[in-house]
Coordinates of C-alpha atoms in Angstrom, one line a residue:
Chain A
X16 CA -4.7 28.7 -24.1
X17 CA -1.3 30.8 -24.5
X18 CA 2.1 29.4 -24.7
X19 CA 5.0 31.2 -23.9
X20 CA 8.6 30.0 -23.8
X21 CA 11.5 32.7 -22.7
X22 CA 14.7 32.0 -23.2
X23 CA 14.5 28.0 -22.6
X24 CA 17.3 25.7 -22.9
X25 CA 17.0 22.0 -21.9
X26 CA 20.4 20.3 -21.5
X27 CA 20.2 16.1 -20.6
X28 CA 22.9 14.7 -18.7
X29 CA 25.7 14.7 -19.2
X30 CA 25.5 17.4 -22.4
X31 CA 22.9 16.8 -24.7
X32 CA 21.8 19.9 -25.4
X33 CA 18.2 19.0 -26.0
X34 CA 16.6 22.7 -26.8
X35 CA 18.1 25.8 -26.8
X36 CA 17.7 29.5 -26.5
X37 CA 13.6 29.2 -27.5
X38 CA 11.7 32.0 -27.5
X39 CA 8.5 31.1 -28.6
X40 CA 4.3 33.0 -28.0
X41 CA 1.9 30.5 -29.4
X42 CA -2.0 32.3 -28.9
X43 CA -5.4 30.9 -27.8
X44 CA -6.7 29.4 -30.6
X45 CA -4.0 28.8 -33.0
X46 CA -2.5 26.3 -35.0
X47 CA 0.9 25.7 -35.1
X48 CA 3.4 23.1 -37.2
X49 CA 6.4 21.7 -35.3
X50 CA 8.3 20.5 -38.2
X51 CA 12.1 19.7 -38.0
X52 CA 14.0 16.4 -38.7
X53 CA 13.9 13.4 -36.2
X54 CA 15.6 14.4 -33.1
X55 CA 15.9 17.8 -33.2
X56 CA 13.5 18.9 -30.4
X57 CA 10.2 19.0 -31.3
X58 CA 9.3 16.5 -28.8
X59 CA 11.3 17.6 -26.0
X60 CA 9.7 21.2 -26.3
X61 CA 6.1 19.5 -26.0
X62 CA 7.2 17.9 -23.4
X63 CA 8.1 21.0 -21.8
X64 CA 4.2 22.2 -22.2
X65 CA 3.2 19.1 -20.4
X66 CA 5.9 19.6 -17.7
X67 CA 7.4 16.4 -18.1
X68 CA 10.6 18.3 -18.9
X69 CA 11.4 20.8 -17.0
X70 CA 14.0 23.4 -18.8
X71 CA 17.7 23.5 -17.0
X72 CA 17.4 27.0 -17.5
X73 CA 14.6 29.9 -19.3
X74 CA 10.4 30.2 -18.2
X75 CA 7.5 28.8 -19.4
X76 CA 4.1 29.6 -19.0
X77 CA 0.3 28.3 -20.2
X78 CA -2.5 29.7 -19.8
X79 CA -0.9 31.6 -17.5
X80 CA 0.5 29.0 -15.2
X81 CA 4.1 29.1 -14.7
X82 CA 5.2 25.9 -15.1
X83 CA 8.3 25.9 -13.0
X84 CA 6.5 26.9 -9.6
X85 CA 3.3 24.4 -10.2
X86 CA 3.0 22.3 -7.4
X87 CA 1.4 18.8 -7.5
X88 CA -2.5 19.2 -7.5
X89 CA -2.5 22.0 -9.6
X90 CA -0.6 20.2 -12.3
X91 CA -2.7 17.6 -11.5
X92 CA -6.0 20.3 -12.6
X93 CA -3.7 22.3 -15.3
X94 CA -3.0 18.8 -16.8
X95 CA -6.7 17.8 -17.1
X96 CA -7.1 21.0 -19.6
X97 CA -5.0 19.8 -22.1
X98 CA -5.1 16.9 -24.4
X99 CA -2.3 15.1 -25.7
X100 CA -1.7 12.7 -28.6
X101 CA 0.9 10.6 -27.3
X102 CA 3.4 9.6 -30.7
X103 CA 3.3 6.1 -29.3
X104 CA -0.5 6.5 -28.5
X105 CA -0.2 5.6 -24.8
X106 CA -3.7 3.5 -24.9
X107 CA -4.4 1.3 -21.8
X108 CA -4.0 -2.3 -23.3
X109 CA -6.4 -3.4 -20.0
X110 CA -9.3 -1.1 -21.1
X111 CA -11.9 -1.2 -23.4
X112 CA -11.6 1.7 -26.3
X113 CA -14.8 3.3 -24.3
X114 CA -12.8 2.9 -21.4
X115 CA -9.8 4.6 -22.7
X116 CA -11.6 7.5 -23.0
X117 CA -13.9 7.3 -20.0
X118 CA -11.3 7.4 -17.9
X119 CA -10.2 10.7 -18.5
X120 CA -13.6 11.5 -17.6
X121 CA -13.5 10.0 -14.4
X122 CA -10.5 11.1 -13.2
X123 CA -12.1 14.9 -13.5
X124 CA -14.7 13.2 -11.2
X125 CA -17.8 13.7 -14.3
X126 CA -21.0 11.6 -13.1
X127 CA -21.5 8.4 -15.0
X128 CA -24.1 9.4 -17.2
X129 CA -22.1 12.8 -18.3
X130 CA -19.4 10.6 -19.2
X131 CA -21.2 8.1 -21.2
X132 CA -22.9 10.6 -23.0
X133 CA -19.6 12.8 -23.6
X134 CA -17.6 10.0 -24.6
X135 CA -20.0 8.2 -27.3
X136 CA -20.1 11.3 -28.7
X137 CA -16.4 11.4 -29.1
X138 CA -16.2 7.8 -30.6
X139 CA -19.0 8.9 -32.8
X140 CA -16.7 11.8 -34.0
X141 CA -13.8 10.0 -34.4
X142 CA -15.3 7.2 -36.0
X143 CA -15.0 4.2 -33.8
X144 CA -18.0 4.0 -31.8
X145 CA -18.9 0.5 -33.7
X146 CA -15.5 -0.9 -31.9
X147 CA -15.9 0.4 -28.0
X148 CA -16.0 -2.8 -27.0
X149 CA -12.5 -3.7 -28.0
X150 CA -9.6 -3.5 -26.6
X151 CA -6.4 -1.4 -27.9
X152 CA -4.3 -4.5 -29.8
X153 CA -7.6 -5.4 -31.1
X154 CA -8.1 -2.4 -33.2
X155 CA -5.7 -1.2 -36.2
X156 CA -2.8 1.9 -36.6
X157 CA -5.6 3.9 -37.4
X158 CA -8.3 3.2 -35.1
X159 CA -5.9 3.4 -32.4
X160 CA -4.7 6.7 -33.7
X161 CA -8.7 8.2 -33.6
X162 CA -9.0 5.9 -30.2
X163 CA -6.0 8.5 -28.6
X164 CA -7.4 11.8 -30.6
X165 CA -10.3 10.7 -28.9
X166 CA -9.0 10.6 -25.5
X167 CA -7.5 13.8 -25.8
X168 CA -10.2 16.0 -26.9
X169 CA -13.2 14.2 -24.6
X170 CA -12.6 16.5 -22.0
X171 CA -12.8 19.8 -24.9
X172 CA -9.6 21.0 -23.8
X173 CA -8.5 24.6 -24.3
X174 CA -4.7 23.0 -25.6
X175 CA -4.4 19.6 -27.9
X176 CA -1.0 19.0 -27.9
X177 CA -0.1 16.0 -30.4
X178 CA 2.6 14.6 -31.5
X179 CA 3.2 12.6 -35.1
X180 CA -0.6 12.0 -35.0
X181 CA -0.7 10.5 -38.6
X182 CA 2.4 8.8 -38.6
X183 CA 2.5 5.4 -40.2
X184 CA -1.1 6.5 -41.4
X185 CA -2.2 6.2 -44.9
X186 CA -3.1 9.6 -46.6
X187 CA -6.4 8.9 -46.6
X188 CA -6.7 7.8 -42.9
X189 CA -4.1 11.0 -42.3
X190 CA -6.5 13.8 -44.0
X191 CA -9.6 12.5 -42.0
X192 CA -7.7 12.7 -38.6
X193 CA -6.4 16.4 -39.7
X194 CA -9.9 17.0 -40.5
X195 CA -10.8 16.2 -37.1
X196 CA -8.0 17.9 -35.7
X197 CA -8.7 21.4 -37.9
X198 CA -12.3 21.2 -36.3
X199 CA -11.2 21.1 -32.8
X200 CA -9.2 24.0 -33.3
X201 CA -12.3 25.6 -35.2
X202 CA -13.7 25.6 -31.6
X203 CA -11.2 27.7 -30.2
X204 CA -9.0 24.9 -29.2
X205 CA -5.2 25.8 -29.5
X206 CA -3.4 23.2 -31.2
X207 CA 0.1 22.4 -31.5
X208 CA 1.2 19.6 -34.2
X209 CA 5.0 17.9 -34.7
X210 CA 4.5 16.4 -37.7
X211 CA 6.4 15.1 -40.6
X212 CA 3.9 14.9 -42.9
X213 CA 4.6 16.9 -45.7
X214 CA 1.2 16.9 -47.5
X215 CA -0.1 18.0 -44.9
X216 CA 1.3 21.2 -43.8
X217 CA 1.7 21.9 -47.4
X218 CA -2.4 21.4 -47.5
X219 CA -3.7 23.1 -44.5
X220 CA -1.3 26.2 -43.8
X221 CA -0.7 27.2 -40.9
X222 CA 1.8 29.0 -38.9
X223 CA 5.2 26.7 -38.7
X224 CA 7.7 26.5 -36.7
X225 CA 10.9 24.9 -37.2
X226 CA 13.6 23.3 -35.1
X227 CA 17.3 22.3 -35.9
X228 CA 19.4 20.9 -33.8
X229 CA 17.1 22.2 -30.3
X230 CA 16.9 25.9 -32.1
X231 CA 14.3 27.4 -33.6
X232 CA 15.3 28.1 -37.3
X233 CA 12.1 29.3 -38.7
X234 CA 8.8 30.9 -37.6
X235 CA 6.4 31.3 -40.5
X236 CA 2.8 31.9 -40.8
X237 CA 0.9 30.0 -43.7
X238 CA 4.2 28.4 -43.9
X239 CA 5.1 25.2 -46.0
X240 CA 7.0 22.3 -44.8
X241 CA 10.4 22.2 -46.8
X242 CA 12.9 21.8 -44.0
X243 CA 15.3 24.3 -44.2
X244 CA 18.1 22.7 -41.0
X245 CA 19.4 26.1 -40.4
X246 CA 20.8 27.1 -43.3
Chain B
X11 CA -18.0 10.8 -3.7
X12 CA -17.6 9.7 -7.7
X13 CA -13.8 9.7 -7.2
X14 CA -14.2 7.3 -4.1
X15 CA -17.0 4.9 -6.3
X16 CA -14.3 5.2 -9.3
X17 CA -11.7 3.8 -6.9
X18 CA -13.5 1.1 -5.5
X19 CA -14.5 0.1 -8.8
X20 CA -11.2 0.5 -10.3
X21 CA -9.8 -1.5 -7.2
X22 CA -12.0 -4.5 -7.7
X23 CA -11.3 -4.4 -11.3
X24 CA -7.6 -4.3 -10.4
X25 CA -8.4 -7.8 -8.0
X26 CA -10.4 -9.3 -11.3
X27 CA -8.4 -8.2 -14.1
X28 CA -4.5 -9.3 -12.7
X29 CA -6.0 -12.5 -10.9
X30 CA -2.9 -14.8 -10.7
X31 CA -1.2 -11.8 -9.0
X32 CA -4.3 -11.3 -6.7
X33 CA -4.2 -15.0 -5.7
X34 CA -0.4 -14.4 -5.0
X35 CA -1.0 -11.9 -2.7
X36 CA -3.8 -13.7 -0.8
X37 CA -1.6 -17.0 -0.7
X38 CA 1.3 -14.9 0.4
X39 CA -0.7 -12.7 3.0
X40 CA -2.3 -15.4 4.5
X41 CA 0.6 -17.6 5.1
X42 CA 2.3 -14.7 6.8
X43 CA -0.5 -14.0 8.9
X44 CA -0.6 -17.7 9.4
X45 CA 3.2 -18.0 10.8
X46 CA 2.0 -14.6 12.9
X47 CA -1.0 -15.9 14.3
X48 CA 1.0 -19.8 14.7
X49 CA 4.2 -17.6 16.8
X50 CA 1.2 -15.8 18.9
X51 CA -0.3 -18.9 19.8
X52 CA 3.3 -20.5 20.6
X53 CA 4.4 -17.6 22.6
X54 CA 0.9 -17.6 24.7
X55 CA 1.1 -21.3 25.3
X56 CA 4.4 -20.9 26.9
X57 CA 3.5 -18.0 28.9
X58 CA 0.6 -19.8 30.1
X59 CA 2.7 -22.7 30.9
X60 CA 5.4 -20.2 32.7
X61 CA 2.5 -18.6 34.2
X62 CA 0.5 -21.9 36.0
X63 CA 4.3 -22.9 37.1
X64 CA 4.6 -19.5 39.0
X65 CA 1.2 -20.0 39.9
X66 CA 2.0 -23.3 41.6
X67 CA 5.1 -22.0 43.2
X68 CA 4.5 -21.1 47.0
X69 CA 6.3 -19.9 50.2
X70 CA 5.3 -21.8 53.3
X71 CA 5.2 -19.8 56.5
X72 CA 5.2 -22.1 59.8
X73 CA 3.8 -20.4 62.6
X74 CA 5.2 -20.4 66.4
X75 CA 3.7 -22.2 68.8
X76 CA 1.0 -20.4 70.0
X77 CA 0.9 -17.7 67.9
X78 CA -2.2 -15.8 67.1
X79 CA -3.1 -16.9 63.2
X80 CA -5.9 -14.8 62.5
X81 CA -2.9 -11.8 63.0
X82 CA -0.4 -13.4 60.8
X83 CA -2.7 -14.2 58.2
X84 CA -3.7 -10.8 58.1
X85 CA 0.0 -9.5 58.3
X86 CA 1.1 -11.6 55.1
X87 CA -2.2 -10.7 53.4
X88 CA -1.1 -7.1 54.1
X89 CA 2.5 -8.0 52.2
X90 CA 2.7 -6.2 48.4
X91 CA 3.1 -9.4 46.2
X92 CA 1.0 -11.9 48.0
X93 CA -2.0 -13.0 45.8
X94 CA -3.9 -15.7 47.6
X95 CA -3.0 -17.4 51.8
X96 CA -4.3 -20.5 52.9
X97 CA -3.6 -21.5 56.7
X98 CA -2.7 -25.2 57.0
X99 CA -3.7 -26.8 60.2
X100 CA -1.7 -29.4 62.0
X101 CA -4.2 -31.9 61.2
X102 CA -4.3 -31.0 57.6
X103 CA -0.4 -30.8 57.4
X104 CA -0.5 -34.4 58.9
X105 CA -2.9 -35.7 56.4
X106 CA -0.9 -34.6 53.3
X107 CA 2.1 -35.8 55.0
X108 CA 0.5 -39.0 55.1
X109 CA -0.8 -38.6 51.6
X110 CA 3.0 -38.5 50.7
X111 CA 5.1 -41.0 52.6
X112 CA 1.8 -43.4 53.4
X113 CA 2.6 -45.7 56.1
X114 CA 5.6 -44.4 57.2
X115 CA 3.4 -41.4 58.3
X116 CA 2.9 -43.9 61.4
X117 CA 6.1 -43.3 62.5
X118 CA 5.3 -39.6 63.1
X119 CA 2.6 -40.3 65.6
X120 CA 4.9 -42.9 67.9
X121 CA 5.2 -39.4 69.4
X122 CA 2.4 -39.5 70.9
X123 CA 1.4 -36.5 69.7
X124 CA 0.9 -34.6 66.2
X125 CA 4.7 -32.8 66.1
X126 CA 3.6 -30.9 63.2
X127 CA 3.8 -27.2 63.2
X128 CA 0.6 -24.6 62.3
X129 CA 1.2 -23.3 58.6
X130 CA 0.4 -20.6 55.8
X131 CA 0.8 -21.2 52.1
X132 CA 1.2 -18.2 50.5
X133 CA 0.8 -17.5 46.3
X134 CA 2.9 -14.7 45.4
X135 CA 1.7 -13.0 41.5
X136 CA 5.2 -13.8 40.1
X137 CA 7.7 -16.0 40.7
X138 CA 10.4 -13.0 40.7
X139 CA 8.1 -12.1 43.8
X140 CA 8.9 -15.1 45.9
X141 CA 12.5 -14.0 47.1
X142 CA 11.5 -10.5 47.9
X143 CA 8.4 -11.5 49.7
X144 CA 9.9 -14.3 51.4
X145 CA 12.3 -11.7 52.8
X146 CA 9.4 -9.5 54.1
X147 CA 7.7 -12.2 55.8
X148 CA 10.9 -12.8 57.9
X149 CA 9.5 -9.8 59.8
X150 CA 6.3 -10.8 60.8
X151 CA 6.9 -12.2 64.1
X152 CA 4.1 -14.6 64.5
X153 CA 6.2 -16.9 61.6
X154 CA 8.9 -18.9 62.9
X155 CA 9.8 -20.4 59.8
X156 CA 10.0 -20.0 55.6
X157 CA 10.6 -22.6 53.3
X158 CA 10.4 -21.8 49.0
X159 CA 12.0 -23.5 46.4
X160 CA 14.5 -20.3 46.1
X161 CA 16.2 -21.8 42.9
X162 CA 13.1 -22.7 41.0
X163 CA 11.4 -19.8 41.7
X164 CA 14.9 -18.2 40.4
X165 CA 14.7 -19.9 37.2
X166 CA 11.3 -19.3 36.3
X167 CA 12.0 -15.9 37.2
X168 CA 14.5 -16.2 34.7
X169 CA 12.8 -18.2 32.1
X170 CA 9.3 -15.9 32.5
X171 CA 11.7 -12.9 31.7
X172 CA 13.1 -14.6 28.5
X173 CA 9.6 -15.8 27.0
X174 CA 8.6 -11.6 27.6
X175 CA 11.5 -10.9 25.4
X176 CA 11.5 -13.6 23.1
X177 CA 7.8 -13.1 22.1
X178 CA 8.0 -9.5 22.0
X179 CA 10.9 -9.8 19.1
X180 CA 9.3 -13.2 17.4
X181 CA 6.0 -10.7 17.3
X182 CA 7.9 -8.3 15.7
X183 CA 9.9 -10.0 13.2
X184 CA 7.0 -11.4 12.0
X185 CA 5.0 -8.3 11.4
X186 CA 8.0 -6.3 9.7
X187 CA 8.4 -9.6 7.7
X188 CA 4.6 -9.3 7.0
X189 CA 4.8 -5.8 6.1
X190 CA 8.2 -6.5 4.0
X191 CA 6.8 -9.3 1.8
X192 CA 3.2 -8.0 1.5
X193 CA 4.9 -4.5 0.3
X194 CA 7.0 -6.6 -2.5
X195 CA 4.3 -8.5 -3.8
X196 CA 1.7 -4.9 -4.4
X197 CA 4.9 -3.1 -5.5
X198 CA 5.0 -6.1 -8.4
X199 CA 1.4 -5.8 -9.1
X200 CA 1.7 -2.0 -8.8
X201 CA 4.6 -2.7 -11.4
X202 CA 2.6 -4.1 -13.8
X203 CA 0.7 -0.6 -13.7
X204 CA 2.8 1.7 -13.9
X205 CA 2.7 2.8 -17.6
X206 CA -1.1 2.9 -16.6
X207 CA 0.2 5.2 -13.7
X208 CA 1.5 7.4 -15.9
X209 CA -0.8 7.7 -18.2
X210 CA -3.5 8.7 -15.2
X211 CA -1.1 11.3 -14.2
X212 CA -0.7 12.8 -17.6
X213 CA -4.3 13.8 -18.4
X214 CA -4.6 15.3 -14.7
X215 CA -5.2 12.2 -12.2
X216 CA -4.4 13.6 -8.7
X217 CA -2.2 11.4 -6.4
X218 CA -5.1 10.5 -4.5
X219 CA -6.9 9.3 -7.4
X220 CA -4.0 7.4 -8.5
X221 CA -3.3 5.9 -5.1
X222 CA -6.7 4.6 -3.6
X223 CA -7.5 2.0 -6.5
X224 CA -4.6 0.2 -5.3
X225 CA -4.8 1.1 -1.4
X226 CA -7.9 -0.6 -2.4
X227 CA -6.8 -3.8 -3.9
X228 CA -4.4 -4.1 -1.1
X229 CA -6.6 -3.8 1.7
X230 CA -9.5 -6.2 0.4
X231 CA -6.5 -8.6 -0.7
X232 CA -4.6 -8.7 2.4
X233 CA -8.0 -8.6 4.7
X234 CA -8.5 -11.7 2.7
X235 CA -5.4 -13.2 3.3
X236 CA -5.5 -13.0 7.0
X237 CA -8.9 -13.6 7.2
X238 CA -8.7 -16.9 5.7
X239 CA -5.1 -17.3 7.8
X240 CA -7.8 -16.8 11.2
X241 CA -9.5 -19.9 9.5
X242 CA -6.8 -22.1 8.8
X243 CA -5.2 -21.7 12.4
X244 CA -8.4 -22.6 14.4
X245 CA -9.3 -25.3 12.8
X246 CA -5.5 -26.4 12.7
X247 CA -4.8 -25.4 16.2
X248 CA -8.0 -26.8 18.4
X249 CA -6.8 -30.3 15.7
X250 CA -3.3 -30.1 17.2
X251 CA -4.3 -29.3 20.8
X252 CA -6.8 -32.4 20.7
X253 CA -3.9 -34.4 19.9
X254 CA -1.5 -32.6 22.1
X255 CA -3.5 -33.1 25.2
X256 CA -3.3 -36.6 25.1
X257 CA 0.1 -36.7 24.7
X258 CA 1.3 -34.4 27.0
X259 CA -1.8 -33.9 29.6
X260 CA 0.1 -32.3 32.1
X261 CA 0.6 -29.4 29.6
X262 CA -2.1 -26.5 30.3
X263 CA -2.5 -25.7 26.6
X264 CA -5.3 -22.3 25.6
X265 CA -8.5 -23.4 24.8
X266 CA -10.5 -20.4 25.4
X267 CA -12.4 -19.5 22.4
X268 CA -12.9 -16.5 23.3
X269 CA -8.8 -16.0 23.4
X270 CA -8.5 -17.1 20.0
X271 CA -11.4 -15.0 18.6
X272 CA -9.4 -12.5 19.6
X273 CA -6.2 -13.4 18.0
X274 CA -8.4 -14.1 14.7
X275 CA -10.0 -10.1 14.7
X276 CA -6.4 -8.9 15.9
X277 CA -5.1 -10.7 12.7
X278 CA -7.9 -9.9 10.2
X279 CA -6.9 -6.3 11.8
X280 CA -3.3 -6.2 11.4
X281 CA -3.5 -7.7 7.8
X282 CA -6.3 -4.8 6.9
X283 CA -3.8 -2.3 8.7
X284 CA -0.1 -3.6 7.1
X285 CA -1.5 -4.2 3.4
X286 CA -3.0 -0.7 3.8
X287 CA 0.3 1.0 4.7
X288 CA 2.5 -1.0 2.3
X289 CA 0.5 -0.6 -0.9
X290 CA 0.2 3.2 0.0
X291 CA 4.1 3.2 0.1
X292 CA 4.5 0.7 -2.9
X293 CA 1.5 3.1 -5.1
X294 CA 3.9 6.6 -3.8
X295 CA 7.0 5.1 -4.9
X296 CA 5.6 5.2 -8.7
X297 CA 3.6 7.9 -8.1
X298 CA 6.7 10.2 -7.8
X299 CA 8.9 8.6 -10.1
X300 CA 6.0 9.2 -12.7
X301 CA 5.3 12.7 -11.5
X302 CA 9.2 13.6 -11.2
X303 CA 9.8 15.9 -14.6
X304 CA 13.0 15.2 -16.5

């Protein structure tokens, strides 16, 4: 799924100017780093892809949808072909880990037997399928962090959108989830990562981008991490 | 159909899972239903009481000597209002005469003769029909004479008009007060959802799908809730009536089972009907503010 940002600029009341002037083509099947210090943008702009920010001015389109003219319902379908990895995980605390990531399922309207089979097979992938039974505050940082990679990739999305998905992760914990991560996109899943996590970018290139300050300071294929805050 | 067998799972789970907030909502539905159902009762009681007054009220018609009472009776019969005639002999006017001032009745026959006049009693449908009719009977010529209890018939004229009213408004204060308080309690239980809400909306939940979980919940809760209200106010009303009519036996209270029956599926009805409509309104409220972009 392609991403393309013309000209956007997000400004919060009263003037926070959130993101500005991006122009930005991500293509089906890449990878990209959002890297840039706390508060610069990188989570307003993936907001943006997920329409829960809509840009004060500029276009955006996904997979060919243009985001500003999407009514309900099909929001409702364009939504259900993207994962996301939520920075503060988002889990359910009333469900079940299996649950968690049925329910993605189920709102698509899969029969139950699909969905069982679909979503073991996730928990197998991530590595949790031993703890289904449990419920969110009863797993760990990490499991919860595989629980909502999990969720976000049952449904084989064409976009995985995810934000800080191995923060407060140990390194160990952090390269397994990347491995997971560099194997969806493998698929042909287009990924798009805010991360902070040096080691990582510096590991696995990958095209980065940068933002400072809501800009865009640095596009760079097989980039490293070093932050360079406009200068 | 695996949307609709998602929701009604998801509904039930909703019931289950947030229990003390289900048994809120039962307890609250069903004592509003209960005060509905109670102010139904009240308001049919007294327009059953209004009614058998107006039903007792008549217009009394003496006929002139001689006159042909086969024609009258068929003359008033004729008249718009009149519900029911019965034609009072002279003999029959003297018995209940005699039935009312006993002995003293004596004193009527010294005459020689019964002095009592040929009558009809006449039943008008309402009592805000007595003045009118009374007024068209004054044309038939066979009747001499009308005698009604003009101010009585005036008051419950007045009084039949103001029970109307009154139980049209007390019926519809308590359903909007229903409505209000059913719609608070769901909007708290939809409250303690609404992260979840979000969530749902986020990896591509529809409104609908969102929405009939709790649409759900609401209508199996509040059926509940006025269901068991139904319960409560027979078995507390026939109680009170038992002990009423003792009390006051000249008081025609309801005791048609059938009426109440009624009352109980028009409440089980309503409750279904106003738990429906305010957790659809409580569920939109969220619905947009989680689907509203920033």
């Amino acid at each position: 799924m392609e991403i393309k940002f013309s000209g956007v600029t997000k400004i919060f009341q009263p003037d926070i100017i959130a993101l500005e002037d991006i122009y930005m083509q991500v293509e089906k099947g890449e990878f990209v780093y959002l890297v840039g210090e706390t508060g610069s943008g990188k989570t307003t702009l993936m907001r943006c892809i997920t329409r829960e920010v809509i840009p004060t001015r500029g276009q955006i389109s996904v997979g060919g949808n243009l985001l500003r003219k999407i009514n309900r319902f099909d929001l409702a379908l364009f939504r259900r072909d993207i994962g996301v990895v939520f920075q503060s995980f988002l889990l359910l605390p009333n469900l079940t880990a299996f649950e968690n990531v049925a329910f993605v399922l189920e709102v698509m309207g899969l029969p139950p037997r699909e969905i069982t089979e679909r979503v073991s097979e996730v928990l197998k992938l991530v590595g949790i399928w031993r703890r289904r039974n449990l419920y969110p505050p009863q797993l760990s940082g990490g499991e919860q962090q595989r629980l909502a990679i999990a969720r976000a990739i049952v449904n084989s999305p064409s976009l995985l959108i995810a934000d800080e998905p191995t923060g407060n992760l140990d390194t160990h914990t952090a390269d397994e989830i990347m491995q997971l991560i560099l194997g969806i996109n493998a698929a042909g899943t287009t990924v798009m990562m805010a991360t902070h996590n040096q080691y990582l970018v510096d590991t696995y290139r990958h095209r980065v981008i940068e933002i400072h300050r809501g800009r865009i300071v640095r596009d760079e294929d097989q980039g490293r991490y070093e932050l360079h805050g406009g200068c | 159909m695996a949307a609709v067998r998602y929701a009604c799972r998801d509904g039930w789970r909703l019931i289950v899972r947030h229990w003390g907030m289900s048994l809120l909502t039962i307890f609250t539905a069903m004592s509003v239903f209960f005060i509905i159902g109670a102010s139904t009762l009240f308001v049919l009681n007294v327009r059953n009481i209004v009614s058998s007054l107006e039903n007792q009220m008549t217009i009394q018609a003496y006929l002139k000597p001689k006159a042909d009472v086969k024609a009258a009776e068929k003359a008033i019969k004729a008249l718009p209002y009149v519900k029911e005639t019965k034609l009072i002999t002279r003999d029959m006017a003297l018995e209940r005469l005699r039935s009312r001032i006993g002995e003293q009745a004596k004193a009527v026959m010294l005459l020689g003769e019964n002095p009592l006049p040929e009558s009809i009693e006449i039943k008008v449908r309402k009592a805000s029909d007595v003045a009118e009719t009374a007024r068209l009977l004054v044309a038939v010529p066979e009747i001499e004479d009308i005698v009604y209890a003009g101010r009585v018939a005036e008051k419950l004229t007045r009084v039949s008009g103001f029970v109307e009213k009154f139980s049209i408004v007390m019926l519809l204060v308590a359903i909007a007060a229903s409505g209000v308080v059913l719609f608070n309690t769901i909007r708290i239980s939809v409250y303690s959802r609404e992260e979840e809400i979000g969530v749902m909306m986020m990896v591509g939940a529809t409104s609908t799908y969102v929405t009939l979980p709790f649409v759900i919940q609401g209508f199996i809760l509040g059926l509940t809730g006025a269901f068991l209200a139904s319960l409560l106010l027979g078995g507390t009303y026939y109680a009170a009536v038992t002990r009423l009519k003792d009390m006051l036996p000249f008081i025609p209270f309801i005791e048609s089972t059938k009426l109440t029956g009624k009352l109980a599926f028009m409440l089980v009805c309503c409750g279904a009907t106003v738990s429906l409509i305010s957790s659809l309104m409580a569920v939109e409220k969220f619905i947009r503010k989680a689907s509203k972009p920033l």
